[in-house]
Short mmCIF file of C-alpha atoms in Angstrom, two decimals:
data_model
loop_
_atom_site.label_atom_id
_atom_site.label_comp_id
_atom_site.label_asym_id
_atom_site.label_seq_id
_atom_site.Cartn_x
_atom_site.Cartn_y
_atom_site.Cartn_z
CA UNK A 28 105.20 95.12 89.39
CA UNK A 29 102.30 97.67 89.46
CA UNK A 30 103.14 99.67 92.69
CA UNK A 31 100.33 98.11 94.49
CA UNK A 32 100.86 94.56 93.81
CA UNK A 33 104.41 93.92 94.80
CA UNK A 34 105.78 90.54 95.02
CA UNK A 35 105.79 88.35 98.15
CA UNK A 36 108.01 85.05 98.38
CA UNK A 37 106.25 83.62 101.05
CA UNK A 38 104.02 80.31 100.59
CA UNK A 39 102.13 78.63 103.19
CA UNK A 40 104.15 75.21 102.17
CA UNK A 41 107.48 76.83 102.06
CA UNK A 42 107.69 79.41 105.02
CA UNK A 43 105.21 78.31 107.69
CA UNK A 44 106.14 76.05 109.89
CA UNK A 45 104.40 73.47 111.96
CA UNK A 46 103.20 74.75 115.17
CA UNK A 47 105.79 73.54 117.92
CA UNK A 48 103.71 73.25 121.12
CA UNK A 49 99.82 73.61 121.10
CA UNK A 50 96.92 73.60 123.39
CA UNK A 51 93.98 70.70 123.55
CA UNK A 52 91.38 70.83 121.26
CA UNK A 53 88.29 72.16 123.08
CA UNK A 54 91.05 75.38 124.61
CA UNK A 55 91.06 76.07 121.06
CA UNK A 56 88.00 75.86 119.81
CA UNK A 57 87.28 77.99 122.59
CA UNK A 58 89.69 81.20 121.46
CA UNK A 59 87.80 80.84 118.47
CA UNK A 60 84.74 81.17 119.23
CA UNK A 61 86.04 84.09 121.89
CA UNK A 62 87.62 86.07 118.78
CA UNK A 63 84.53 85.76 116.65
CA UNK A 64 82.29 87.14 119.76
CA UNK A 65 84.84 90.14 119.73
CA UNK A 66 84.84 90.91 116.11
CA UNK A 67 80.95 90.42 115.86
CA UNK A 68 81.04 93.01 118.67
CA UNK A 69 82.70 95.43 116.55
CA UNK A 70 80.79 95.41 113.75
CA UNK A 71 78.18 95.99 115.92
CA UNK A 72 78.91 98.83 117.23
CA UNK A 73 80.73 100.44 114.67
CA UNK A 74 78.12 102.36 113.03
CA UNK A 75 79.07 104.33 116.68
CA UNK A 76 82.36 105.72 114.48
CA UNK A 77 83.87 108.45 116.68
CA UNK A 78 81.70 108.16 119.59
CA UNK A 79 83.41 105.30 120.79
CA UNK A 80 86.02 106.57 123.12
CA UNK A 81 90.04 106.17 121.53
CA UNK A 82 91.01 104.09 125.10
CA UNK A 83 88.31 101.41 124.26
CA UNK A 84 89.04 100.93 121.03
CA UNK A 85 92.63 100.24 121.94
CA UNK A 86 91.07 98.30 124.77
CA UNK A 87 89.09 96.21 122.69
CA UNK A 88 91.99 95.82 119.80
CA UNK A 89 94.51 94.62 122.70
CA UNK A 90 91.75 91.71 123.32
CA UNK A 91 91.73 90.45 120.59
CA UNK A 92 95.09 89.18 120.23
CA UNK A 93 94.99 88.19 124.30
CA UNK A 94 91.83 86.11 123.00
CA UNK A 95 93.47 84.21 120.81
CA UNK A 96 95.67 83.16 123.60
CA UNK A 97 98.58 85.02 122.26
CA UNK A 98 100.42 87.73 124.55
CA UNK A 99 100.59 91.20 123.90
CA UNK A 100 103.79 93.11 124.62
CA UNK A 101 103.78 96.90 123.29
CA UNK A 102 107.23 98.83 123.48
CA UNK A 103 107.99 102.99 122.89
CA UNK A 104 106.93 106.33 123.13
CA UNK A 105 102.57 107.05 122.40
CA UNK A 106 101.56 107.62 118.94
CA UNK A 107 101.16 111.38 118.91
CA UNK A 108 97.27 112.85 118.37
CA UNK A 109 96.42 114.63 115.17
CA UNK A 110 97.47 113.68 111.64
CA UNK A 111 99.62 110.70 111.52
CA UNK A 112 100.57 108.05 109.08
CA UNK A 113 101.62 104.85 110.73
CA UNK A 114 104.00 102.55 108.83
CA UNK A 115 104.55 98.06 109.34
CA UNK A 116 105.61 95.45 108.29
CA UNK A 117 103.22 93.17 107.18
CA UNK A 118 102.97 89.48 108.58
CA UNK A 119 98.99 88.85 109.71
CA UNK A 120 95.58 89.37 110.06
CA UNK A 121 96.77 90.27 113.78
CA UNK A 122 98.90 93.16 112.56
CA UNK A 123 95.37 95.44 112.41
CA UNK A 124 94.34 95.34 115.75
CA UNK A 125 98.14 95.19 116.75
CA UNK A 126 98.34 98.62 115.39
CA UNK A 127 94.49 100.04 116.42
CA UNK A 128 96.30 99.34 120.02
CA UNK A 129 99.04 101.62 119.43
CA UNK A 130 96.73 104.60 117.99
CA UNK A 131 92.54 103.79 116.15
CA UNK A 132 93.36 104.84 112.89
CA UNK A 133 91.74 104.72 109.69
CA UNK A 134 93.50 101.50 107.40
CA UNK A 135 94.52 101.40 103.92
CA UNK A 136 93.37 98.43 102.45
CA UNK A 137 93.26 96.19 98.97
CA UNK A 138 89.84 96.20 97.56
CA UNK A 139 89.67 93.10 97.80
CA UNK A 140 89.20 92.39 101.52
CA UNK A 141 85.88 94.15 100.87
CA UNK A 142 84.72 91.06 100.02
CA UNK A 143 86.14 89.17 103.30
CA UNK A 144 83.26 87.58 105.44
CA UNK A 145 82.91 89.23 108.96
CA UNK A 146 86.41 91.01 108.58
CA UNK A 147 85.38 93.12 105.05
CA UNK A 148 82.27 94.38 106.77
CA UNK A 149 84.16 96.11 109.82
CA UNK A 150 86.99 98.02 107.96
CA UNK A 151 83.73 99.45 105.87
CA UNK A 152 82.12 100.53 108.67
CA UNK A 153 85.91 101.32 110.31
CA UNK A 154 85.94 103.50 107.35
CA UNK A 155 89.01 101.71 105.38
CA UNK A 156 90.39 103.60 102.81
CA UNK A 157 89.84 100.82 99.75
CA UNK A 158 92.51 100.65 96.92
CA UNK A 159 92.46 98.57 93.59
CA UNK A 160 95.66 97.56 92.76
CA UNK A 161 94.57 96.87 89.76
CA UNK A 162 94.64 100.32 88.62
CA UNK A 163 97.83 102.03 88.43
CA UNK A 164 96.36 104.89 87.12
CA UNK A 165 94.24 105.51 90.21
CA UNK A 166 97.65 105.37 92.11
CA UNK A 167 97.72 109.77 91.84
CA UNK A 168 94.12 110.09 93.00
CA UNK A 169 94.64 107.46 96.40
CA UNK A 170 97.51 109.24 97.19
CA UNK A 171 95.34 112.84 97.14
CA UNK A 172 92.83 110.93 99.24
CA UNK A 173 94.96 109.92 102.10
CA UNK A 174 97.02 112.83 102.25
CA UNK A 175 93.10 114.72 102.36
CA UNK A 176 92.57 112.35 105.28
CA UNK A 177 96.56 113.10 107.26
CA UNK A 178 95.83 116.80 106.64
CA UNK A 179 92.52 116.41 108.08
CA UNK A 180 94.15 114.71 111.71
CA UNK A 181 93.26 111.68 111.28
CA UNK A 182 95.84 108.74 111.77
CA UNK A 183 95.57 106.08 108.77
CA UNK A 184 97.42 102.93 108.75
CA UNK A 185 99.62 101.48 106.23
CA UNK A 186 101.86 98.31 105.54
CA UNK A 187 104.03 99.76 102.60
CA UNK A 188 106.01 96.40 101.81
CA UNK A 189 102.13 95.94 100.12
CA UNK A 190 102.25 92.30 100.47
CA UNK A 191 102.53 90.10 103.71
CA UNK A 192 105.53 88.27 104.60
CA UNK A 193 106.63 84.98 107.34
CA UNK A 194 107.75 87.10 110.19
CA UNK A 195 111.51 85.25 109.08
CA UNK A 196 112.04 87.72 106.03
CA UNK A 197 111.24 91.06 105.19
CA UNK A 198 110.23 93.25 102.02
CA UNK A 199 111.25 96.58 101.41
CA UNK A 200 108.94 100.09 102.12
CA UNK A 201 107.15 101.27 98.79
CA UNK A 202 107.83 104.99 98.11
CA UNK A 203 103.40 106.14 96.99
CA UNK A 204 102.23 105.86 100.85
CA UNK A 205 104.87 108.27 102.08
CA UNK A 206 103.89 111.05 99.42
CA UNK A 207 100.76 111.72 101.00
CA UNK A 208 102.56 112.60 104.15
CA UNK A 209 104.86 114.91 103.09
CA UNK A 210 101.94 116.55 101.31
CA UNK A 211 99.83 116.56 104.49
CA UNK A 212 102.61 117.68 106.54
CA UNK A 213 102.13 115.08 108.88
CA UNK A 214 104.86 113.10 110.68
CA UNK A 215 105.19 109.15 110.21
CA UNK A 216 105.40 106.79 113.29
CA UNK A 217 106.87 103.28 111.89
CA UNK A 218 106.02 100.37 113.67
CA UNK A 219 107.95 96.93 114.05
CA UNK A 220 105.65 94.05 114.37
CA UNK A 221 107.06 90.47 115.74
CA UNK A 222 105.81 87.13 116.57
CA UNK A 223 107.63 84.71 118.88
CA UNK A 224 107.35 81.50 120.16
CA UNK A 225 108.84 80.15 124.30
CA UNK A 226 112.34 80.56 124.07
CA UNK A 227 111.97 84.27 121.87
CA UNK A 228 112.66 82.84 118.06
CA UNK A 229 110.61 84.03 115.43
CA UNK A 230 107.79 82.10 114.79
CA UNK A 231 105.60 82.06 112.00
CA UNK A 232 102.11 80.50 113.31
CA UNK A 233 100.50 84.27 112.76
CA UNK A 234 101.56 84.19 109.21
CA UNK A 235 98.75 84.65 106.78
CA UNK A 236 100.99 84.53 103.13
CA UNK A 237 100.44 83.78 99.70
CA UNK A 238 97.56 81.02 98.78
CA UNK A 239 97.14 80.77 102.97
CA UNK A 240 93.70 80.90 104.08
CA UNK A 241 92.32 83.30 106.44
CA UNK A 242 90.41 80.56 108.68
CA UNK A 243 93.84 78.64 108.35
CA UNK A 244 96.24 80.84 109.64
CA UNK A 245 93.19 82.10 112.43
CA UNK A 246 93.03 78.33 113.59
CA UNK A 247 97.22 78.35 113.45
CA UNK A 248 97.12 81.17 116.13
CA UNK A 249 94.23 79.69 118.97
CA UNK A 250 96.21 76.15 118.69
CA UNK A 251 99.69 77.71 119.54
CA UNK A 252 101.33 77.97 122.71
CA UNK A 253 102.87 80.60 124.42
CA UNK A 254 102.82 83.10 120.90
CA UNK A 255 104.23 86.59 121.52
CA UNK A 256 103.56 89.43 119.77
CA UNK A 257 105.61 92.18 119.70
CA UNK A 258 105.06 95.52 119.17
CA UNK A 259 108.12 98.30 119.04
CA UNK A 260 107.02 101.73 118.65
CA UNK A 261 109.78 103.32 116.75
CA UNK A 262 110.96 106.31 116.43
CA UNK A 263 108.60 109.34 115.35
CA UNK A 264 110.14 111.14 111.92
CA UNK A 265 108.59 114.66 111.87
CA UNK A 266 107.09 116.12 108.66
CA UNK A 267 110.12 118.18 107.41
CA UNK A 268 113.10 115.84 107.99
CA UNK A 269 113.37 114.41 104.39
CA UNK A 270 113.37 115.84 101.30
CA UNK A 271 111.32 113.18 99.35
CA UNK A 272 109.03 109.90 99.70
CA UNK A 273 112.32 107.56 98.56
CA UNK A 274 114.17 109.41 101.76
CA UNK A 275 111.08 109.00 104.04
CA UNK A 276 110.31 105.42 103.07
CA UNK A 277 114.27 104.64 103.61
CA UNK A 278 114.02 106.00 107.17
CA UNK A 279 111.15 104.09 107.94
CA UNK A 280 112.01 101.06 106.71
CA UNK A 281 113.35 98.41 109.80
CA UNK A 282 117.04 97.74 109.21
CA UNK A 283 116.75 93.80 108.48
CA UNK A 284 118.11 92.50 105.74
CA UNK A 285 116.20 90.46 103.02
CA UNK A 286 117.78 86.69 103.26
CA UNK A 287 119.46 85.53 100.16
CA UNK A 288 116.38 82.82 99.81
CA UNK A 289 113.81 85.49 99.16
CA UNK A 290 115.77 87.60 97.01
CA UNK A 291 116.33 84.83 94.76
CA UNK A 292 112.80 83.47 94.91
CA UNK A 293 112.00 87.42 93.73
CA UNK A 294 114.19 87.59 91.11
CA UNK A 295 112.18 84.40 89.68
CA UNK A 296 109.07 85.67 90.01
CA UNK A 297 110.18 89.11 88.61
CA UNK A 298 111.28 86.98 85.49
CA UNK A 299 108.09 85.98 84.49
CA UNK A 300 106.44 86.44 82.01
CA UNK A 301 105.00 90.07 81.60
CA UNK A 302 106.69 91.32 84.73
CA UNK A 303 109.49 93.37 83.41
CA UNK A 304 106.54 95.84 81.37
CA UNK A 305 104.30 95.74 84.73
CA UNK A 306 107.52 96.78 86.66
CA UNK A 307 108.48 99.70 84.54
CA UNK A 308 104.95 100.86 84.74
CA UNK A 309 104.95 101.43 87.98
CA UNK A 310 107.70 102.85 88.21
CA UNK A 311 106.30 105.41 86.47
CA UNK A 312 105.39 107.37 89.66
CA UNK A 313 106.62 105.12 93.48
#
C-alpha cells in the first residue's frame, strides 16, 4: 500500500449503525442550515487569515458541532504556542473543527479535498497542505514542506491513520509525518477523538467511512439526539525524546487494540491483486 493510501476495513453498510434516537425533521433541517451558514461564513472570512484572533477561530470551531446538535467535551491541557504537530485518530468530517478548537492549525489533507464543494474552498483558503497520495515519489518533498511549516512556528494537524475509521476500531499511525516533527525539532501533541451516544457507549453516527457521502454523514449527525464529541488532549511529547519516527509514532498512537474483525478485513484487502507490490514500495520511506 502507498504511504498515503492505507486501508481501513470500515464501510457504511458493515460499520455504521442506525442512529438510536433522532430529533424531529424540522429541527434536523434547522441544524443542517445553521452548520451551512457557519461554514459559509468561515469561507467568507478566510481571506483575512492570521488577522483573525485565534480565540475567535476556536470559538467558531466549537460552534460548528454545537450547531449540529453535538455536545462538546474537551479534556486535558491546552496545546502550546509555536511549531507543533497535532495528531489524532480519524473518524469524521467533524474531526477538523474539533482539532481546530484545541488549536487553530494548518491541515494536512489529500488533494481530493480540493474538489469538495464548500469544504475544499475553506481548506485551501485556510492554508491546508495538500498531499498527492497517488505519487509515492512526492512523499519526501511533502515531509519537507511540513517540516518547513513547523519550523516557521506553525501548527500542523495530521491524521496518521491515513483513513477514517468508524469509531469502534482504530488503525495504526503511519510514520512518515512524524519525520517532519523530528526534522523541525518541534513537539507532538496527540489528541484522542471519540463520539458517544447517550449512556456513554461509542457511536458511529458521525463516521464518514468507505463509500459514504459527506451529505449522508452530516445528515446522520444532525438527526442524532444526544451525540457527544469527546476531545482528549493527551500529554505533549517534547522534541528529542524519541530517536526515530517509528518510536515517535508509537508513542503518539492511542493504546487501543484493533478488533479481530478489523484485522481479518485488512488481511483480505491486502491480499488483493497488486497489494503486495504496493505495500513493498511503500516501505521505502514510511
